[in-house]
Coordinates of C-alpha atoms and ligand atoms in Angstrom, one line a residue:
X1 CA -84.8 11.7 -24.0
X2 CA -86.0 13.5 -20.9
X3 CA -89.3 14.7 -19.5
X4 CA -89.0 18.4 -18.5
X5 CA -90.9 19.1 -15.3
X6 CA -91.5 22.8 -14.7
X7 CA -92.5 23.7 -11.2
X8 CA -90.9 20.4 -10.2
X9 CA -90.2 21.6 -6.6
X10 CA -93.9 22.4 -6.1
X11 CA -96.5 20.3 -4.3
X12 CA -97.9 18.4 -7.3
X13 CA -94.6 18.7 -9.3
X14 CA -92.5 17.0 -6.7
X15 CA -94.9 14.0 -6.3
X16 CA -95.0 13.7 -10.1
X17 CA -91.2 13.7 -10.3
X18 CA -91.2 10.7 -7.9
X19 CA -93.8 8.8 -9.9
X20 CA -92.1 9.5 -13.3
X21 CA -88.8 8.2 -11.9
X22 CA -90.6 5.1 -10.4
X23 CA -92.1 4.5 -13.9
X24 CA -88.6 4.5 -15.4
X25 CA -88.7 8.0 -17.0
X26 CA -85.6 10.2 -17.0
X27 CA -86.4 13.7 -15.9
X28 CA -85.0 17.2 -15.7
X29 CA -86.8 19.6 -13.3
X30 CA -86.9 23.4 -13.2
X31 CA -88.3 25.8 -10.6
X32 CA -87.5 29.3 -9.3
X33 CA -88.6 28.5 -5.7
X34 CA -91.2 31.2 -5.9
X35 CA -93.5 29.0 -3.8
X36 CA -91.3 26.1 -2.9
X37 CA -87.9 25.3 -1.5
X38 CA -84.9 23.1 -2.5
X39 CA -86.0 20.6 0.2
X40 CA -88.6 19.3 -2.1
X41 CA -86.0 18.3 -4.7
X42 CA -83.8 16.8 -2.0
X43 CA -87.0 14.9 -0.9
X44 CA -87.6 13.5 -4.4
X45 CA -84.0 12.3 -4.6
X46 CA -84.2 10.7 -1.1
X47 CA -87.5 8.9 -1.9
X48 CA -86.3 7.6 -5.3
X49 CA -82.6 7.1 -4.4
X50 CA -82.1 8.6 -7.9
X51 CA -80.3 11.7 -9.0
X52 CA -81.6 14.0 -11.8
X53 CA -80.7 17.4 -13.2
X54 CA -82.4 20.4 -11.5
X55 CA -82.3 24.0 -12.7
X56 CA -83.2 27.0 -10.6
X57 CA -84.6 29.1 -13.3
X58 CA -87.5 31.6 -13.8
X59 CA -89.5 30.4 -16.8
X60 CA -90.1 34.1 -17.6
X61 CA -86.4 34.3 -18.5
X62 CA -86.6 32.8 -22.0
X63 CA -82.8 32.8 -22.5
X64 CA -82.1 30.9 -19.2
X65 CA -85.0 28.5 -20.0
X66 CA -83.6 27.9 -23.5
X67 CA -80.3 26.5 -22.0
X68 CA -82.3 23.5 -20.8
X69 CA -83.7 22.9 -24.3
X70 CA -80.2 23.3 -25.8
X71 CA -78.6 20.8 -23.3
X72 CA -81.2 18.0 -23.3
X73 CA -83.3 16.2 -25.8
X74 CA -86.8 16.7 -24.4
X75 CA -89.5 14.2 -25.4
X76 CA -92.3 15.8 -23.3
X77 CA -92.9 18.8 -21.0
X78 CA -95.1 18.8 -17.9
X79 CA -95.9 22.4 -17.1
X80 CA -96.7 22.9 -13.4
X81 CA -95.0 26.2 -12.9
X82 CA -97.4 29.0 -12.1
X83 CA -99.1 31.0 -9.4
X84 CA -102.2 29.3 -7.9
X85 CA -104.0 31.3 -5.2
X86 CA -107.4 32.5 -6.2
X87 CA -107.6 35.3 -3.6
X88 CA -104.1 36.6 -4.4
X89 CA -104.9 36.6 -8.1
X90 CA -107.7 39.1 -7.4
X91 CA -105.3 41.4 -5.5
X92 CA -102.4 40.9 -8.1
X93 CA -104.0 40.2 -11.5
X94 CA -101.1 41.6 -13.5
X95 CA -98.6 39.3 -11.8
X96 CA -100.9 36.3 -12.3
X97 CA -101.5 37.0 -16.0
X98 CA -97.8 37.7 -16.6
X99 CA -96.5 34.7 -14.8
X100 CA -99.0 32.0 -15.9
X101 CA -99.4 33.1 -19.5
X102 CA -95.8 34.2 -20.3
X103 CA -94.3 31.0 -18.9
X104 CA -96.6 29.0 -21.1
X105 CA -95.8 31.2 -24.2
X106 CA -92.1 30.8 -23.6
X107 CA -92.5 27.1 -23.5
X108 CA -94.5 27.1 -26.8
X109 CA -91.8 29.2 -28.5
X110 CA -89.1 26.8 -27.4
X111 CA -91.1 23.8 -28.3
X112 CA -91.3 25.1 -31.9
X113 CA -87.6 26.0 -32.0
X114 CA -86.4 22.7 -30.6
X115 CA -89.1 20.5 -32.2
X116 CA -90.5 19.3 -28.9
X117 CA -94.0 18.0 -29.7
X118 CA -95.6 17.0 -26.4
X119 CA -96.9 19.0 -23.5
X120 CA -99.0 18.2 -20.4
X121 CA -100.6 21.3 -18.9
X122 CA -101.8 21.8 -15.3
X123 CA -105.3 23.1 -15.7
X124 CA -108.0 23.2 -13.1
X125 CA -111.7 22.4 -12.5
X126 CA -112.0 26.1 -12.1
X127 CA -112.2 26.5 -15.9
X128 CA -115.8 25.1 -15.8
X129 CA -118.6 27.6 -15.6
X130 CA -120.0 27.7 -12.0
X131 CA -123.5 26.8 -13.2
X132 CA -122.4 23.7 -15.2
X133 CA -124.3 20.5 -14.4
X134 CA -122.7 17.9 -12.1
X135 CA -120.7 15.7 -12.5
X136 CA -118.5 17.8 -14.7
X137 CA -117.6 16.3 -18.1
X138 CA -114.9 17.8 -20.3
X139 CA -117.5 19.1 -22.7
X140 CA -119.1 21.3 -20.1
X141 CA -119.1 25.0 -20.9
X142 CA -116.0 26.9 -19.8
X143 CA -115.6 30.2 -18.0
X144 CA -113.9 31.8 -15.0
X145 CA -114.7 34.0 -12.1
X146 CA -111.3 35.3 -11.1
X147 CA -107.9 36.2 -12.7
X148 CA -106.3 32.8 -11.7
X149 CA -109.1 30.9 -13.4
X150 CA -108.9 33.1 -16.5
X151 CA -105.1 32.4 -16.8
X152 CA -106.0 28.6 -16.9
X153 CA -108.8 29.3 -19.4
X154 CA -106.5 31.4 -21.6
X155 CA -103.5 29.0 -21.4
X156 CA -105.8 26.2 -22.5
X157 CA -106.9 28.3 -25.5
X158 CA -103.3 29.2 -26.3
X159 CA -102.3 25.5 -26.2
X160 CA -105.3 24.5 -28.4
X161 CA -104.3 27.1 -30.9
X162 CA -100.6 26.2 -30.7
X163 CA -101.0 22.4 -31.0
X164 CA -99.9 21.6 -34.5
X165 CA -100.1 18.6 -36.8
X166 CA -98.1 15.9 -35.0
X167 CA -98.2 17.5 -31.6
X168 CA -99.8 16.1 -28.5
X169 CA -101.2 18.4 -25.7
X170 CA -103.0 17.1 -22.7
X171 CA -104.9 19.7 -20.6
X172 CA -105.3 18.1 -17.2
X173 CA -108.1 19.6 -15.2
X174 CA -107.4 18.8 -11.5
X175 CA -110.1 18.7 -8.9
X176 CA -109.0 19.1 -5.3
X177 CA -105.5 17.6 -4.7
X178 CA -104.8 16.7 -1.1
X179 CA -102.6 14.3 0.9
X180 CA -98.8 13.7 0.7
X181 CA -96.3 11.0 -0.2
X182 CA -96.6 8.1 2.3
X183 CA -93.0 8.6 3.3
X184 CA -93.9 11.9 4.9
X185 CA -90.9 13.4 3.1
X186 CA -92.8 15.6 0.6
X187 CA -96.2 17.2 0.9
X188 CA -98.0 20.6 0.9
X189 CA -96.6 23.2 3.2
X190 CA -98.1 26.6 2.3
X191 CA -96.5 29.7 3.8
X192 CA -98.9 31.9 5.8
X193 CA -102.4 31.0 6.7
X194 CA -103.7 28.3 4.3
X195 CA -106.7 29.1 2.1
X196 CA -107.5 25.5 1.3
X197 CA -109.4 23.2 3.5
X198 CA -106.9 20.3 3.9
X199 CA -103.8 22.3 4.9
X200 CA -105.9 24.3 7.3
X201 CA -107.3 21.1 8.9
X202 CA -103.7 19.8 9.3
X203 CA -102.5 23.0 10.9
X204 CA -105.4 23.1 13.2
X205 CA -104.7 19.5 14.3
X206 CA -101.2 20.7 15.1
X207 CA -102.6 23.5 17.2
X208 CA -101.7 26.4 15.0
X209 CA -105.3 27.6 14.6
X210 CA -108.0 27.6 17.3
X211 CA -110.6 25.9 15.0
X212 CA -111.6 25.1 11.5
X213 CA -114.2 27.5 10.2
X214 CA -116.7 25.6 7.9
X215 CA -117.7 28.1 5.3
X216 CA -121.4 27.7 4.9
X217 CA -123.8 25.1 6.2
X218 CA -126.9 26.2 4.3
X219 CA -125.9 24.9 0.8
X220 CA -128.2 22.6 -1.1
X221 CA -126.1 19.5 -0.2
X222 CA -126.9 16.5 2.1
X223 CA -125.4 18.1 5.2
X224 CA -125.5 21.8 4.0
X225 CA -121.7 22.1 3.6
X226 CA -119.7 22.5 0.4
X227 CA -119.0 19.3 -1.6
X228 CA -115.7 18.8 -3.5
X229 CA -113.9 16.0 -5.4
X230 CA -110.7 15.4 -3.4
X231 CA -107.9 13.4 -5.1
X232 CA -104.8 12.1 -3.4
X233 CA -101.7 13.8 -4.8
X234 CA -100.0 10.5 -5.4
X235 CA -102.9 9.4 -7.6
X236 CA -102.8 12.7 -9.4
X237 CA -99.0 12.3 -9.9
X238 CA -99.7 8.8 -11.4
X239 CA -102.3 10.4 -13.7
X240 CA -99.4 12.6 -15.1
X241 CA -97.4 9.4 -15.9
X242 CA -100.4 8.0 -17.7
X243 CA -100.7 11.3 -19.6
X244 CA -97.1 11.2 -20.6
X245 CA -97.5 7.6 -21.8
X246 CA -100.6 8.8 -23.8
X247 CA -98.8 11.8 -25.3
X248 CA -95.9 9.7 -26.5
X249 CA -98.3 7.6 -28.6
X250 CA -101.0 10.0 -29.7
X251 CA -101.5 13.4 -31.3
X252 CA -103.9 16.2 -30.9
X253 CA -105.1 18.4 -28.0
X254 CA -107.4 16.8 -25.4
X255 CA -108.7 17.9 -22.0
X256 CA -109.0 15.3 -19.2
X257 CA -110.6 15.6 -15.7
X258 CA -108.4 14.2 -13.0
X259 CA -110.6 13.6 -10.0
X260 CA -112.1 10.7 -8.1
X261 CA -115.7 11.3 -9.3
X262 CA -116.8 11.3 -5.6
X263 CA -118.2 14.3 -3.8
X264 CA -117.2 14.8 -0.2
X265 CA -118.6 17.5 2.1
X266 CA -116.5 19.6 4.4
X267 CA -118.0 18.0 7.5
X268 CA -117.4 14.5 6.0
X269 CA -113.8 15.5 5.5
X270 CA -113.4 16.7 9.1
X271 CA -114.9 13.5 10.4
X272 CA -112.7 11.4 8.2
X273 CA -109.6 13.2 9.4
X274 CA -110.6 12.7 13.0
X275 CA -111.3 9.0 12.4
X276 CA -108.2 8.3 10.3
X277 CA -105.8 10.0 12.8
X278 CA -107.7 9.3 16.1
X279 CA -107.9 12.9 17.1
X280 CA -110.5 15.7 17.7
X281 CA -110.8 18.7 15.5
X282 CA -112.4 21.8 16.9
X283 CA -114.7 23.4 14.3
X284 CA -117.5 25.9 13.9
X285 CA -119.9 27.0 11.2
X286 CA -119.2 30.4 9.6
X287 CA -120.8 32.3 6.7
X288 CA -120.3 31.1 3.1
X289 CA -117.0 32.1 1.5
X290 CA -117.4 34.6 -1.4
X291 CA -117.1 33.0 -4.8
X292 CA -117.6 29.3 -3.6
X293 CA -119.8 26.9 -5.4
X294 CA -122.0 24.5 -3.4
X295 CA -120.8 21.4 -5.3
X296 CA -118.0 20.5 -7.7
X297 CA -117.1 16.9 -8.7
X298 CA -115.8 15.2 -11.8
X299 CA -117.0 12.7 -14.2
X300 CA -113.7 10.9 -14.5
X301 CA -114.7 8.4 -17.3
X302 CA -112.7 10.1 -20.1
X303 CA -109.4 9.8 -18.3
X304 CA -110.2 6.2 -17.4
X305 CA -111.0 5.3 -21.0
X306 CA -108.3 7.2 -22.8
X307 CA -105.5 7.4 -20.3
X308 CA -106.2 4.2 -18.3
X309 CA -106.2 6.4 -15.1
X310 CA -108.4 5.8 -12.1
X311 CA -107.9 7.4 -8.7
X312 CA -107.3 4.5 -6.2
X313 CA -106.5 6.0 -2.8
X314 CA -109.1 6.3 -0.1
X315 CA -110.3 9.3 1.9
X316 CA -108.5 7.6 4.9
X317 CA -105.2 7.6 2.9
X318 CA -105.6 11.3 2.1
X319 CA -106.2 12.1 5.8
X320 CA -103.5 9.8 7.2
X321 CA -100.8 10.9 4.7
X322 CA -101.7 14.6 5.2
X323 CA -101.3 14.3 9.0
X324 CA -98.0 12.2 8.7
X325 CA -96.5 15.0 6.6
X326 CA -97.7 17.7 8.9
X327 CA -96.1 16.0 11.9
X328 CA -92.9 15.8 10.0
X329 CA -93.0 19.5 9.2
X330 CA -93.7 20.1 12.9
X331 CA -90.7 18.0 14.0
X332 CA -88.6 20.0 11.5
X333 CA -89.5 23.5 12.9
Ligands
NAD1 P1 -97.1 25.0 -6.2 O1 -97.1 26.4 -5.9 O2 -96.7 24.1 -5.0 O3 -96.1 24.6 -7.4 C1 -95.9 25.5 -8.5 C2 -94.4 25.6 -8.6 O4 -94.1 26.5 -9.7 C3 -93.7 26.2 -7.3 O5 -92.7 25.4 -6.9 C4 -93.2 27.6 -7.8 O6 -92.0 28.0 -7.2 C5 -93.0 27.4 -9.3 N1 -93.1 28.6 -10.2 C6 -94.0 29.5 -10.2 N2 -93.7 30.4 -11.1 C7 -92.6 30.1 -11.7 C8 -91.7 30.6 -12.7 N3 -92.0 31.8 -13.3 N4 -90.6 30.0 -13.1 C9 -90.3 28.8 -12.4 N5 -91.0 28.2 -11.5 C10 -92.1 28.9 -11.1 O7 -98.5 24.5 -6.8 P2 -99.1 23.1 -7.0 O8 -100.3 22.9 -6.1 O9 -98.1 22.1 -7.1 O10 -99.8 23.4 -8.5 C11 -99.1 23.0 -9.7 C12 -99.9 23.5 -10.9 O11 -101.2 22.9 -10.8 C13 -100.1 25.0 -10.9 O12 -100.1 25.4 -12.2 C14 -101.5 25.1 -10.3 O13 -102.2 26.3 -10.9 C15 -102.2 23.9 -10.9 N6 -103.4 23.5 -10.0 C16 -103.2 23.3 -8.7 C17 -104.3 22.9 -7.9 C18 -104.2 22.7 -6.4 O14 -105.3 22.8 -5.8 N7 -103.0 22.5 -5.9 C19 -105.6 22.7 -8.5 C20 -105.7 22.9 -9.9 C21 -104.6 23.3 -10.7
UFG2 N1 -113.5 25.4 3.3 C1 -113.9 25.6 4.6 N2 -113.0 26.1 5.5 C2 -111.7 26.5 5.1 C3 -111.3 26.3 3.8 C4 -112.2 25.7 2.9 O1 -115.0 25.3 4.9 O2 -111.0 27.0 6.0 C5 -114.4 24.8 2.3 C6 -114.7 25.6 1.1 O3 -115.8 26.5 1.4 C7 -115.1 24.5 0.1 C8 -114.2 23.4 0.5 O4 -113.8 23.6 1.8 O5 -116.4 24.1 0.2 C9 -112.9 23.3 -0.4 O6 -112.2 24.5 -0.4 P1 -110.7 24.7 -0.9 O7 -110.3 26.1 -0.7 O8 -109.8 23.6 -0.3 O9 -110.8 24.3 -2.4 P2 -111.7 25.0 -3.6 O10 -112.6 23.9 -4.1 O11 -112.3 26.2 -3.2 O12 -110.6 25.4 -4.7 C10 -109.5 24.5 -5.1 C11 -108.3 25.3 -5.5 C12 -108.6 26.1 -6.7 C13 -109.0 25.2 -7.8 C14 -110.2 24.4 -7.4 C15 -110.7 23.4 -8.4 O13 -107.9 26.2 -4.4 O14 -107.4 26.7 -7.1 O15 -109.9 23.7 -6.2 O16 -109.6 22.7 -8.8 F1 -109.4 26.0 -8.9

């Protein structure tokens, strides 16, 4: 029995492949390299010294995807494959709805046909309404403000409706994943100018940008800058292993926050990065970014109680591992 990891060459998918293998699971991974490269799969093999089947397949191509279901007995699917850039989703809504929803529907169809009863879905803290009280619990009201967020909202609903008697579906709502594997072999390497804070910081430290622009210093937060719940990607990957363990023993559809439960401001993150890596980061304050909330952080108790998951890595780990991977990327160019 194998765990099928869709989007297995992506940032979170590749780290999860490593942790699944470390935990003794057999995996089969699939990706069409829309936002990744074969190097990530080679990296997983190198870190784990293990081989596993990988398929270059577009999940929108149901017939190609079905070949994996026909070849392997799959006990559980982890569905990472999808498009994830908020800004791009506003510019290309049809591509986002098509890719994120139809990949999920294709998996649901094949689960029914091949009697696969367990699925872990990559959802996001973005499914919570912006005006929800903090910290966010899984029962907070849902909503979205952009097409990307709506695709996660809609996929959650599709999966709640599809989850049948005897099935197990875990909707994992990630907060802000950062960091990289401590080997420096896999990590986040977005193409173009990064939208997210941590890759932008890492590239600035490398000299690729003049400075980090801090979007807003007049929020109602202790230092006026935006507060988020950052979670190390290796912790997040381990959370997926816990979710698989859970899905193999339970039934029903449940949502879980995967975060640290701790709010960190942009300036705190900049200072932590400087301290952890003994360097100076040029930064300046800029106007608020459209669509940003002041604060977002998780109440992580449900995942702790039901999955036995708790984020363990420190802010220093996140900063140090991000920088180690960024230097490895630089050495590779
Ligand atoms: P990523 O872009 O690094 O990984 C996604 C992978 O899916 C990529 O390798 C891409 O090539 C692949 N993919 C996309 N469409 C595909 C298709 N039709 N067929 C096959 N492969 C396809 O992103 P990530 O950061 O690893 O995110 C993984 C999942 O987690 C996504 O669903 C994302 O929306 C969700 N998520 C990410 C974050 C975050 O901040 N990184 C936060 C919340 C949720
Ligand atoms: N920020 C800056 N400067 C930058 C980039 C970001 O000041 O150059 C600030 C933002 O204003 C925000 C914080 O850093 O206060 C974090 O911003 P990110 O873009 O890194 O992350 P977001 O919280 O905006 O969004 C991320 C993902 C979304 C996901 C959400 C919740 O990008 O897809 O987390 O999981 F929905």
